Amino acid sequence: MATSGIDVQGLPLAGIVSEVQGPVVVIRCERLPPLRQSLCTVLDGEHYVFEVHQHLDRHHLRAVTLHTTRGLSRGMPVYDLGTPLHVPVSRGCLGRVLNVFGEPVDDGPPVEAEEYRNVHAPPPPLEQSYGTSTVLETGIKVIDLLCPFARGGKTGLFGGAGVGKTVLIMEFMHAVTALHRGVSVFGGVGERLREGHEIWHELDRTGVLPDATLVFGQMDESPGVRFRVGLTALTYAEYLRDTLHTEVLLLLDNVFRFVQAGSEVSSLLGRMPATVGYQPTLGTEVAELEDRISSTAAGAVTSVQAVYVPADDMTDPAVSTILSHLDTTVILSRSQAGQGIYPAVDPLASGSKLMDRHVLGDRHYAVAEGVREHLARYHELEDIISMVGLEELSAADRQVVLRARKLQRYLSQPFHVTAGHSGIAGVSVPLTDTLADCDAFLAGRFDDVPEDQCYMRASMNRTTQ
């Protein structure tokens, strides 16, 4: 990918290309520019940007390219752009699809810049940051009941391939726009071209696109692009927070690919790998991204991050590092998806730091605990039921199992973003309705309702909203 709009006339000469090693370029300089400085060169009228990552000696540095290196050769002049990577920001970014440089990839006009912002900006000072003790309602029953989102907090969607992480992220974007009149920034880190195309069309079809900014670093691009596109998306989220003073939802799909890109860059720079082959700077790189996601008096940035779990192993070092920064963890289960329960949230493994009686209130806390207890008891009895049958259980256990099965199906929900594929209209359920229904299930008021009537619906007293 080449970037446009750079005029090298008048830019100081930084040095010349000495070596090209895949996405890494060694540049000979008389005077070394600082780390993270942006450099560029010109090839066939196109401008290619590098980012300084390593000083080798007094006259050589290693830079990571933010484009393909095809066509680069030794001896090419390299110019100093004078700043780190920065992007143009304005309210015109809403409704647009951009790349890591803030340039449009939707065939639209360039974003008119009100200002330029450095993608490596520091987090806000501690005294200007706000805590996360308020629930952000999403209209998704299982989320609001058992693992509520913290307004201004960080949520992780953990799961293997094909369990519905991206679909759930798109539904969150719809919820923030519809319920909170907020805006969204979607950061596609290492996104497949097909997935990006589908996301753009789905958001356009559901009317969310005018209130969203999409920033993509595609899977076939340089690891430098995949490594920095998350920071570009975060920069746009910070700008919208500071100027619109509204609810901003930052969605990153997929943070694991950010870690993979960092591992590629680390190996190309010659660093020795650490645990399980990950880069030794893993903790620092993840913290640099996560600590900037914060809320101030101007507004709240609530982050939802999809995290691929390699081999469904939650103890993987990358997964553990990301997990340590989160307020809410939503674990997507392959067994739930196999039963047709969507969203495929594991209600027992998922949790939130807001699951506290003093934050949620006595009623919400009691209902959530009652639902967990029923589902946990059903999980304990599943093996026994498969061996001897439901009829061999005690009357009390049979009652718990039947109610738990209905609760499990009730916590499924049709989404707005999948309505075109499933043929079922999407629903958004207020938390008050979810609490009332679950309370009624626990009290036995729906014991006579067949299980199939609890599946894929809104609240029990209505089917649409």
Tab-separated table of N, CA, C and O in Angstrom, residues 262-376:
chain	number	residue	atom	x	y	z
A	262	GLY	N	2.911	-7.940	16.266
A	262	GLY	CA	4.026	-7.547	17.121
A	262	GLY	C	5.089	-8.620	17.195
A	262	GLY	O	6.296	-8.328	17.235
A	263	SER	N	4.658	-9.878	17.185
A	263	SER	CA	5.615	-10.990	17.203
A	263	SER	C	6.423	-11.036	15.900
A	263	SER	O	7.637	-11.275	15.917
A	264	GLU	N	5.737	-10.797	14.758
A	264	GLU	CA	6.450	-10.750	13.475
A	264	GLU	C	7.481	-9.631	13.470
A	264	GLU	O	8.624	-9.823	13.062
A	265	VAL	N	7.069	-8.442	13.905
A	265	VAL	CA	7.976	-7.291	13.917
A	265	VAL	C	9.165	-7.576	14.827
A	265	VAL	O	10.322	-7.299	14.485
A	266	SER	N	8.896	-8.150	15.991
A	266	SER	CA	9.969	-8.446	16.947
A	266	SER	C	10.994	-9.418	16.351
A	266	SER	O	12.204	-9.227	16.485
A	267	SER	N	10.494	-10.449	15.664
A	267	SER	CA	11.409	-11.415	15.052
A	267	SER	C	12.230	-10.771	13.943
A	267	SER	O	13.433	-11.026	13.809
A	268	LEU	N	11.590	-9.922	13.142
A	268	LEU	CA	12.302	-9.250	12.047
A	268	LEU	C	13.372	-8.299	12.565
A	268	LEU	O	14.370	-8.054	11.893
A	269	LEU	N	13.170	-7.771	13.784
A	269	LEU	CA	14.152	-6.867	14.370
A	269	LEU	C	15.267	-7.620	15.084
A	269	LEU	O	16.187	-7.004	15.623
A	270	GLY	N	15.156	-8.951	15.120
A	270	GLY	CA	16.236	-9.757	15.673
A	270	GLY	C	16.143	-10.027	17.157
A	270	GLY	O	17.122	-10.494	17.757
A	271	ARG	N	15.000	-9.760	17.781
A	271	ARG	CA	14.878	-10.039	19.213
A	271	ARG	C	14.688	-11.538	19.443
A	271	ARG	O	14.023	-12.221	18.664
A	272	MET	N	15.210	-12.028	20.563
A	272	MET	CA	15.011	-13.421	20.935
A	272	MET	C	13.570	-13.616	21.403
A	272	MET	O	13.053	-12.807	22.177
A	273	PRO	N	12.898	-14.675	20.967
A	273	PRO	CA	11.526	-14.905	21.440
A	273	PRO	C	11.505	-15.287	22.908
A	273	PRO	O	12.491	-15.768	23.475
A	274	ALA	N	10.336	-15.088	23.509
A	274	ALA	CA	10.160	-15.418	24.932
A	274	ALA	C	9.200	-16.608	25.037
A	274	ALA	O	9.254	-17.523	24.227
A	275	THR	N	8.297	-16.579	26.006
A	275	THR	CA	7.420	-17.709	26.296
A	275	THR	C	6.599	-18.116	25.077
A	275	THR	O	5.953	-17.291	24.436
A	276	VAL	N	6.624	-19.409	24.754
A	276	VAL	CA	5.850	-20.008	23.658
A	276	VAL	C	6.107	-19.278	22.331
A	276	VAL	O	5.242	-19.236	21.459
A	277	GLY	N	7.266	-18.655	22.205
A	277	GLY	CA	7.620	-18.000	20.956
A	277	GLY	C	7.133	-16.584	20.805
A	277	GLY	O	7.379	-15.938	19.781
A	278	TYR	N	6.384	-16.058	21.791
A	278	TYR	CA	5.923	-14.672	21.704
A	278	TYR	C	7.084	-13.706	21.940
A	278	TYR	O	8.122	-14.064	22.508
A	279	GLN	N	6.867	-12.471	21.537
A	279	GLN	CA	7.907	-11.453	21.677
A	279	GLN	C	8.150	-11.126	23.158
A	279	GLN	O	7.236	-11.191	23.978
A	280	PRO	N	9.377	-10.772	23.530
A	280	PRO	CA	9.652	-10.423	24.935
A	280	PRO	C	8.957	-9.142	25.369
A	280	PRO	O	8.834	-8.886	26.565
A	281	THR	N	8.526	-8.326	24.411
A	281	THR	CA	7.867	-7.051	24.728
A	281	THR	C	6.344	-7.178	24.731
A	281	THR	O	5.636	-6.171	24.657
A	282	LEU	N	5.821	-8.413	24.815
A	282	LEU	CA	4.380	-8.639	24.714
A	282	LEU	C	3.591	-7.807	25.724
A	282	LEU	O	2.640	-7.106	25.372
A	283	GLY	N	3.988	-7.866	26.998
A	283	GLY	CA	3.250	-7.141	28.035
A	283	GLY	C	3.240	-5.643	27.820
A	283	GLY	O	2.208	-4.974	27.996
A	284	THR	N	4.384	-5.097	27.401
A	284	THR	CA	4.486	-3.649	27.171
A	284	THR	C	3.618	-3.214	26.007
A	284	THR	O	2.928	-2.184	26.080
A	285	GLU	N	3.627	-3.979	24.923
A	285	GLU	CA	2.866	-3.601	23.736
A	285	GLU	C	1.363	-3.653	23.980
A	285	GLU	O	0.620	-2.762	23.550
A	286	VAL	N	0.899	-4.684	24.676
A	286	VAL	CA	-0.531	-4.772	24.988
A	286	VAL	C	-0.942	-3.647	25.937
A	286	VAL	O	-1.984	-3.010	25.757
A	287	ALA	N	-0.093	-3.371	26.938
A	287	ALA	CA	-0.414	-2.308	27.898
A	287	ALA	C	-0.451	-0.937	27.225
A	287	ALA	O	-1.277	-0.083	27.581
A	288	GLU	N	0.418	-0.715	26.247
A	288	GLU	CA	0.440	0.566	25.540
A	288	GLU	C	-0.891	0.823	24.837
A	288	GLU	O	-1.382	1.958	24.798
A	289	LEU	N	-1.477	-0.222	24.290
A	289	LEU	CA	-2.780	-0.087	23.634
A	289	LEU	C	-3.904	0.023	24.655
A	289	LEU	O	-4.755	0.920	24.576
A	290	GLU	N	-3.911	-0.856	25.647
A	290	GLU	CA	-5.035	-0.932	26.583
A	290	GLU	C	-5.121	0.284	27.507
A	290	GLU	O	-6.222	0.754	27.818
A	291	ASP	N	-3.995	0.798	27.955
A	291	ASP	CA	-4.028	1.889	28.932
A	291	ASP	C	-4.537	3.196	28.341
A	291	ASP	O	-4.938	4.091	29.078
A	292	ARG	N	-4.510	3.321	27.028
A	292	ARG	CA	-5.043	4.539	26.405
A	292	ARG	C	-6.560	4.522	26.302
A	292	ARG	O	-7.175	5.554	26.038
A	293	ILE	N	-7.169	3.356	26.452
A	293	ILE	CA	-8.629	3.258	26.360
A	293	ILE	C	-9.203	3.697	27.694
A	293	ILE	O	-9.240	2.933	28.660
A	294	SER	N	-9.618	4.942	27.783
A	294	SER	CA	-10.066	5.483	29.061
A	294	SER	C	-11.135	6.544	28.832
A	294	SER	O	-11.347	7.010	27.711
A	295	SER	N	-11.795	6.919	29.910
A	295	SER	CA	-12.855	7.922	29.869
A	295	SER	C	-12.410	9.164	30.615
A	295	SER	O	-11.660	9.087	31.594
A	296	THR	N	-12.870	10.312	30.128
A	296	THR	CA	-12.567	11.589	30.760
A	296	THR	C	-13.872	12.346	30.968
A	296	THR	O	-14.958	11.839	30.675
A	297	ALA	N	-13.768	13.585	31.444
A	297	ALA	CA	-14.956	14.413	31.624
A	297	ALA	C	-15.646	14.696	30.296
A	297	ALA	O	-16.852	14.969	30.244
A	298	ALA	N	-14.893	14.615	29.183
A	298	ALA	CA	-15.472	14.895	27.866
A	298	ALA	C	-16.400	13.788	27.403
A	298	ALA	O	-17.363	14.037	26.679
A	299	GLY	N	-16.135	12.553	27.784
A	299	GLY	CA	-16.945	11.432	27.331
A	299	GLY	C	-16.296	10.108	27.679
A	299	GLY	O	-15.210	10.066	28.265
A	300	ALA	N	-16.981	9.034	27.312
A	300	ALA	CA	-16.510	7.695	27.660
A	300	ALA	C	-16.168	6.910	26.405
A	300	ALA	O	-16.904	6.946	25.416
A	301	VAL	N	-15.038	6.218	26.436
A	301	VAL	CA	-14.682	5.261	25.396
A	301	VAL	C	-14.826	3.866	25.999
A	301	VAL	O	-14.085	3.498	26.909
A	302	THR	N	-15.807	3.141	25.527
A	302	THR	CA	-16.029	1.768	25.973
A	302	THR	C	-15.490	0.840	24.894
A	302	THR	O	-15.854	0.964	23.729
A	303	SER	N	-14.625	-0.059	25.296
A	303	SER	CA	-13.947	-0.916	24.321
A	303	SER	C	-14.488	-2.338	24.381
A	303	SER	O	-14.685	-2.896	25.463
A	304	VAL	N	-14.731	-2.893	23.198
A	304	VAL	CA	-15.072	-4.308	23.066
A	304	VAL	C	-14.064	-4.922	22.119
A	304	VAL	O	-13.931	-4.481	20.978
A	305	GLN	N	-13.355	-5.930	22.609
A	305	GLN	CA	-12.238	-6.500	21.851
A	305	GLN	C	-12.464	-7.986	21.623
A	305	GLN	O	-12.649	-8.734	22.581
A	306	ALA	N	-12.472	-8.381	20.371
A	306	ALA	CA	-12.506	-9.803	20.055
A	306	ALA	C	-11.101	-10.364	20.222
A	306	ALA	O	-10.121	-9.748	19.793
A	307	VAL	N	-11.003	-11.506	20.871
A	307	VAL	CA	-9.708	-12.138	21.114
A	307	VAL	C	-9.791	-13.600	20.677
A	307	VAL	O	-10.537	-14.386	21.273
A	308	TYR	N	-9.069	-13.931	19.633
A	308	TYR	CA	-8.999	-15.329	19.198
A	308	TYR	C	-8.216	-16.127	20.230
A	308	TYR	O	-7.159	-15.693	20.697
A	309	VAL	N	-8.739	-17.287	20.599
A	309	VAL	CA	-8.085	-18.137	21.589
A	309	VAL	C	-7.475	-19.332	20.857
A	309	VAL	O	-8.210	-20.207	20.377
A	310	PRO	N	-6.156	-19.402	20.727
A	310	PRO	CA	-5.534	-20.511	19.988
A	310	PRO	C	-5.834	-21.851	20.643
A	310	PRO	O	-5.625	-22.021	21.854
A	311	ALA	N	-6.367	-22.770	19.860
A	311	ALA	CA	-6.687	-24.118	20.345
A	311	ALA	C	-7.605	-24.087	21.566
A	311	ALA	O	-7.586	-25.012	22.383
A	312	ASP	N	-8.412	-23.013	21.687
A	312	ASP	CA	-9.330	-22.850	22.823
A	312	ASP	C	-8.603	-22.929	24.162
A	312	ASP	O	-9.172	-23.378	25.169
A	313	ASP	N	-7.350	-22.481	24.201
A	313	ASP	CA	-6.522	-22.549	25.407
A	313	ASP	C	-6.467	-21.175	26.063
A	313	ASP	O	-5.737	-20.281	25.617
A	314	MET	N	-7.218	-20.998	27.146
A	314	MET	CA	-7.275	-19.706	27.831
A	314	MET	C	-6.000	-19.392	28.596
A	314	MET	O	-5.831	-18.282	29.102
A	315	THR	N	-5.083	-20.369	28.716
A	315	THR	CA	-3.818	-20.111	29.421
A	315	THR	C	-2.714	-19.653	28.461
A	315	THR	O	-1.578	-19.469	28.897
A	316	ASP	N	-3.015	-19.490	27.185
A	316	ASP	CA	-2.027	-18.991	26.237
A	316	ASP	C	-1.492	-17.646	26.731
A	316	ASP	O	-2.254	-16.801	27.220
A	317	PRO	N	-0.175	-17.399	26.632
A	317	PRO	CA	0.394	-16.149	27.168
A	317	PRO	C	-0.239	-14.884	26.601
A	317	PRO	O	-0.451	-13.908	27.327
A	318	ALA	N	-0.556	-14.875	25.320
A	318	ALA	CA	-1.180	-13.686	24.726
A	318	ALA	C	-2.563	-13.456	25.315
A	318	ALA	O	-2.939	-12.331	25.671
A	319	VAL	N	-3.338	-14.534	25.440
A	319	VAL	CA	-4.689	-14.422	26.000
A	319	VAL	C	-4.622	-13.971	27.459
A	319	VAL	O	-5.381	-13.091	27.889
A	320	SER	N	-3.707	-14.539	28.224
A	320	SER	CA	-3.576	-14.171	29.643
A	320	SER	C	-3.174	-12.708	29.799
A	320	SER	O	-3.674	-12.015	30.695
A	321	THR	N	-2.285	-12.233	28.940
A	321	THR	CA	-1.842	-10.839	29.021
A	321	THR	C	-2.994	-9.889	28.734
A	321	THR	O	-3.196	-8.892	29.437
A	322	ILE	N	-3.767	-10.163	27.689
A	322	ILE	CA	-4.918	-9.322	27.355
A	322	ILE	C	-5.960	-9.381	28.463
A	322	ILE	O	-6.536	-8.363	28.855
A	323	LEU	N	-6.183	-10.572	29.000
A	323	LEU	CA	-7.202	-10.774	30.036
A	323	LEU	C	-6.949	-9.915	31.262
A	323	LEU	O	-7.883	-9.431	31.907
A	324	SER	N	-5.687	-9.675	31.582
A	324	SER	CA	-5.355	-8.931	32.797
A	324	SER	C	-5.776	-7.465	32.725
A	324	SER	O	-5.823	-6.789	33.758
A	325	HIS	N	-6.092	-6.950	31.530
A	325	HIS	CA	-6.457	-5.538	31.380
A	325	HIS	C	-7.970	-5.313	31.342
A	325	HIS	O	-8.406	-4.164	31.284
A	326	LEU	N	-8.770	-6.370	31.354
A	326	LEU	CA	-10.186	-6.246	31.051
A	326	LEU	C	-11.049	-6.120	32.294
A	326	LEU	O	-10.709	-6.625	33.368
A	327	ASP	N	-12.197	-5.443	32.123
A	327	ASP	CA	-13.200	-5.328	33.185
A	327	ASP	C	-14.264	-6.412	33.063
A	327	ASP	O	-14.831	-6.844	34.060
A	328	THR	N	-14.560	-6.815	31.844
A	328	THR	CA	-15.579	-7.830	31.593
A	328	THR	C	-15.024	-8.850	30.621
A	328	THR	O	-14.372	-8.488	29.642
A	329	THR	N	-15.266	-10.134	30.901
A	329	THR	CA	-14.836	-11.191	29.996
A	329	THR	C	-16.062	-11.972	29.544
A	329	THR	O	-16.827	-12.472	30.361
A	330	VAL	N	-16.233	-12.045	28.243
A	330	VAL	CA	-17.331	-12.799	27.649
A	330	VAL	C	-16.704	-13.976	26.917
A	330	VAL	O	-16.008	-13.795	25.912
A	331	ILE	N	-16.928	-15.183	27.428
A	331	ILE	CA	-16.356	-16.387	26.845
A	331	ILE	C	-17.398	-17.004	25.924
A	331	ILE	O	-18.510	-17.326	26.357
A	332	LEU	N	-17.040	-17.126	24.644
A	332	LEU	CA	-17.943	-17.747	23.674
A	332	LEU	C	-17.603	-19.228	23.565
A	332	LEU	O	-16.445	-19.600	23.382
A	333	SER	N	-18.628	-20.046	23.707
A	333	SER	CA	-18.440	-21.486	23.847
A	333	SER	C	-18.835	-22.214	22.568
A	333	SER	O	-19.911	-21.975	22.012
A	334	ARG	N	-17.983	-23.125	22.140
A	334	ARG	CA	-18.299	-23.932	20.962
A	334	ARG	C	-19.448	-24.892	21.248
A	334	ARG	O	-20.250	-25.207	20.356
A	335	SER	N	-19.572	-25.360	22.490
A	335	SER	CA	-20.682	-26.265	22.814
A	335	SER	C	-22.022	-25.529	22.783
A	335	SER	O	-23.035	-26.088	22.356
A	336	GLN	N	-22.039	-24.254	23.217
A	336	GLN	CA	-23.272	-23.468	23.129
A	336	GLN	C	-23.665	-23.274	21.664
A	336	GLN	O	-24.834	-23.408	21.302
A	337	ALA	N	-22.681	-22.935	20.834
A	337	ALA	CA	-22.971	-22.755	19.413
A	337	ALA	C	-23.456	-24.056	18.793
A	337	ALA	O	-24.348	-24.054	17.928
A	338	GLY	N	-22.904	-25.186	19.242
A	338	GLY	CA	-23.323	-26.477	18.712
A	338	GLY	C	-24.762	-26.815	19.037
A	338	GLY	O	-25.416	-27.573	18.311
A	339	GLN	N	-25.279	-26.259	20.142
A	339	GLN	CA	-26.672	-26.475	20.520
A	339	GLN	C	-27.623	-25.460	19.879
A	339	GLN	O	-28.820	-25.501	20.110
A	340	GLY	N	-27.044	-24.529	19.081
A	340	GLY	CA	-27.883	-23.512	18.451
A	340	GLY	C	-28.229	-22.367	19.368
A	340	GLY	O	-29.157	-21.601	19.082
A	341	ILE	N	-27.525	-22.216	20.495
A	341	ILE	CA	-27.771	-21.122	21.433
A	341	ILE	C	-26.889	-19.942	21.022
A	341	ILE	O	-25.679	-19.966	21.202
A	342	TYR	N	-27.507	-18.932	20.424
A	342	TYR	CA	-26.782	-17.736	20.001
A	342	TYR	C	-27.397	-16.508	20.656
A	342	TYR	O	-28.622	-16.398	20.696
A	343	PRO	N	-26.591	-15.571	21.176
A	343	PRO	CA	-25.124	-15.592	21.195
A	343	PRO	C	-24.593	-16.736	22.046
A	343	PRO	O	-25.183	-17.073	23.075
A	344	ALA	N	-23.491	-17.311	21.597
A	344	ALA	CA	-22.954	-18.532	22.216
A	344	ALA	C	-22.118	-18.210	23.455
A	344	ALA	O	-20.988	-18.688	23.610
A	345	VAL	N	-22.670	-17.413	24.362
A	345	VAL	CA	-21.958	-16.992	25.565
A	345	VAL	C	-22.017	-18.103	26.603
A	345	VAL	O	-23.097	-18.637	26.890
A	346	ASP	N	-20.880	-18.464	27.165
A	346	ASP	CA	-20.843	-19.420	28.273
A	346	ASP	C	-21.206	-18.668	29.551
A	346	ASP	O	-20.417	-17.862	30.048
A	347	PRO	N	-22.392	-18.890	30.105
A	347	PRO	CA	-22.842	-18.076	31.242
A	347	PRO	C	-22.073	-18.349	32.526
A	347	PRO	O	-22.085	-17.514	33.437
A	348	LEU	N	-21.409	-19.483	32.616
A	348	LEU	CA	-20.675	-19.816	33.837
A	348	LEU	C	-19.231	-19.331	33.789
A	348	LEU	O	-18.664	-18.946	34.806
A	349	ALA	N	-18.622	-19.328	32.606
A	349	ALA	CA	-17.228	-18.895	32.486
A	349	ALA	C	-17.102	-17.385	32.340
A	349	ALA	O	-16.067	-16.814	32.666
A	350	SER	N	-18.148	-16.714	31.853
A	350	SER	CA	-18.098	-15.266	31.642
A	350	SER	C	-18.337	-14.532	32.945
A	350	SER	O	-18.980	-15.055	33.863
A	351	GLY	N	-17.835	-13.297	33.012
A	351	GLY	CA	-18.021	-12.523	34.246
A	351	GLY	C	-17.647	-11.073	34.062
A	351	GLY	O	-17.133	-10.662	33.020
A	352	SER	N	-17.929	-10.283	35.097
A	352	SER	CA	-17.654	-8.848	35.056
A	352	SER	C	-17.309	-8.376	36.459
A	352	SER	O	-17.830	-8.895	37.450
A	353	LYS	N	-16.434	-7.377	36.515
A	353	LYS	CA	-16.098	-6.820	37.822
A	353	LYS	C	-17.268	-6.029	38.409
A	353	LYS	O	-17.270	-5.693	39.596
A	354	LEU	N	-18.284	-5.743	37.596
A	354	LEU	CA	-19.480	-5.039	38.093
A	354	LEU	C	-20.475	-5.985	38.754
A	354	LEU	O	-21.507	-5.516	39.250
A	355	MET	N	-20.200	-7.291	38.736
A	355	MET	CA	-21.111	-8.235	39.391
A	355	MET	C	-20.953	-8.124	40.899
A	355	MET	O	-20.382	-8.978	41.576
A	356	ASP	N	-21.486	-7.046	41.407
A	356	ASP	CA	-21.391	-6.739	42.823
A	356	ASP	C	-22.735	-6.171	43.277
A	356	ASP	O	-23.345	-5.361	42.578
A	357	ARG	N	-23.172	-6.596	44.433
A	357	ARG	CA	-24.487	-6.171	44.930
A	357	ARG	C	-24.574	-4.649	45.062
A	357	ARG	O	-25.627	-4.041	44.830
A	358	HIS	N	-23.463	-4.008	45.420
A	358	HIS	CA	-23.488	-2.557	45.628
A	358	HIS	C	-23.553	-1.792	44.306
A	358	HIS	O	-23.981	-0.644	44.282
A	359	VAL	N	-23.115	-2.417	43.214
A	359	VAL	CA	-23.153	-1.766	41.902
A	359	VAL	C	-24.464	-2.057	41.185
A	359	VAL	O	-25.126	-1.156	40.658
A	360	LEU	N	-24.873	-3.321	41.171
A	360	LEU	CA	-26.050	-3.730	40.412
A	360	LEU	C	-27.353	-3.551	41.179
A	360	LEU	O	-28.412	-3.443	40.562
A	361	GLY	N	-27.284	-3.553	42.495
A	361	GLY	CA	-28.511	-3.550	43.283
A	361	GLY	C	-28.871	-4.966	43.704
A	361	GLY	O	-28.468	-5.948	43.068
A	362	ASP	N	-29.656	-5.083	44.768
A	362	ASP	CA	-29.977	-6.398	45.339
A	362	ASP	C	-30.734	-7.293	44.362
A	362	ASP	O	-30.457	-8.482	44.256
A	363	ARG	N	-31.695	-6.713	43.626
A	363	ARG	CA	-32.537	-7.558	42.777
A	363	ARG	C	-31.734	-8.146	41.617
A	363	ARG	O	-31.796	-9.356	41.362
A	364	HIS	N	-31.021	-7.302	40.894
A	364	HIS	CA	-30.231	-7.791	39.761
A	364	HIS	C	-29.226	-8.844	40.233
A	364	HIS	O	-29.087	-9.916	39.620
A	365	TYR	N	-28.542	-8.577	41.313
A	365	TYR	CA	-27.531	-9.507	41.815
A	365	TYR	C	-28.167	-10.843	42.192
A	365	TYR	O	-27.636	-11.915	41.853
A	366	ALA	N	-29.306	-10.789	42.879
A	366	ALA	CA	-29.959	-12.022	43.315
A	366	ALA	C	-30.461	-12.841	42.131
A	366	ALA	O	-30.311	-14.074	42.096
A	367	VAL	N	-31.061	-12.182	41.141
A	367	VAL	CA	-31.552	-12.903	39.971
A	367	VAL	C	-30.390	-13.523	39.201
A	367	VAL	O	-30.453	-14.688	38.781
A	368	ALA	N	-29.309	-12.770	39.005
A	368	ALA	CA	-28.147	-13.293	38.274
A	368	ALA	C	-27.555	-14.499	38.994
A	368	ALA	O	-27.214	-15.513	38.352
A	369	GLU	N	-27.444	-14.418	40.302
A	369	GLU	CA	-26.899	-15.554	41.049
A	369	GLU	C	-27.827	-16.760	40.971
A	369	GLU	O	-27.372	-17.906	40.867
A	370	GLY	N	-29.138	-16.524	41.024
A	370	GLY	CA	-30.089	-17.622	40.893
A	370	GLY	C	-29.991	-18.310	39.543
A	370	GLY	O	-30.032	-19.550	39.449
A	371	VAL	N	-29.840	-17.530	38.482
A	371	VAL	CA	-29.691	-18.110	37.140
A	371	VAL	C	-28.396	-18.917	37.056
A	371	VAL	O	-28.387	-20.042	36.538
A	372	ARG	N	-27.307	-18.361	37.578
A	372	ARG	CA	-26.030	-19.091	37.562
A	372	ARG	C	-26.137	-20.411	38.331
A	372	ARG	O	-25.609	-21.447	37.902
A	373	GLU	N	-26.778	-20.380	39.484
A	373	GLU	CA	-26.907	-21.597	40.305
A	373	GLU	C	-27.674	-22.682	39.560
A	373	GLU	O	-27.292	-23.856	39.566
A	374	HIS	N	-28.763	-22.295	38.886
A	374	HIS	CA	-29.546	-23.278	38.132
A	374	HIS	C	-28.728	-23.853	36.971
A	374	HIS	O	-28.725	-25.072	36.760
A	375	LEU	N	-28.040	-22.989	36.250
A	375	LEU	CA	-27.254	-23.458	35.112
A	375	LEU	C	-26.066	-24.305	35.559
A	375	LEU	O	-25.710	-25.290	34.901
A	376	ALA	N	-25.457	-23.936	36.702
A	376	ALA	CA	-24.326	-24.715	37.215
A	376	ALA	C	-24.781	-26.105	37.663
A	376	ALA	O	-24.097	-27.109	37.405
